[in-house]
Amino acid sequence: MEQSTKPRDGRIMLHVCISVPDTQINHHEDALLFVNTKITQEQKAGWCHVWHWNGEIGQHAAHCVCCNGQGSLSSFLLARAQESVLGRCVSYRSVWIICRNNEAERVQKRLQKEGFLNSFYKFVA
């Protein structure tokens, strides 16, 4: 996986993948988000932020009430972006979302449907 630079429009790069990127790359400006997966001490090293989110990945439309509760993944990402914008945490240029193999595609599709999330984050293929 290639490291990418922050877009000129100021949005944070968002990568959805099934494994932690190569540790040879300097990630001191990147955040790591584990979705329904376990974190090892080795995986935490060298990252600006390491987060863990455990919950259900919504199946319905982006505006669905049952999929957009306070505990949703998109709400979690929006809260992290808000903290960064307000200077309440160290700013970061990208988030690497690590999912189980069978959830990665669903996570990406689900998050891409979130219009407001796209104001803060830019998805990387």
PDB file of C-alpha atoms in Angstrom, residues 4-5 18 23 44 65 89 92 97 111:
ATOM      1  CA  SER A   4      -0.586   9.220   0.229  1.00  0.00           C
ATOM      2  CA  THR A   5      -0.345  12.917   0.847  1.00  0.00           C
ATOM      3  CA  ILE A  18      -7.564  -5.803   5.797  1.00  0.00           C
ATOM      4  CA  THR A  23       5.778  -0.618   9.172  1.00  0.00           C
ATOM      5  CA  LYS A  44       0.505   0.245  17.666  1.00  0.00           C
ATOM      6  CA  VAL A  65     -31.955   5.517  11.991  1.00  0.00           C
ATOM      7  CA  CYS A  89      -5.614  16.161  19.606  1.00  0.00           C
ATOM      8  CA  TYR A  92      -3.278  13.576  11.366  1.00  0.00           C
ATOM      9  CA  ILE A  97      -9.141   1.495   8.771  1.00  0.00           C
ATOM     10  CA  LEU A 111     -18.877   4.966   4.820  1.00  0.00           C
TER      11      LEU A 111
END
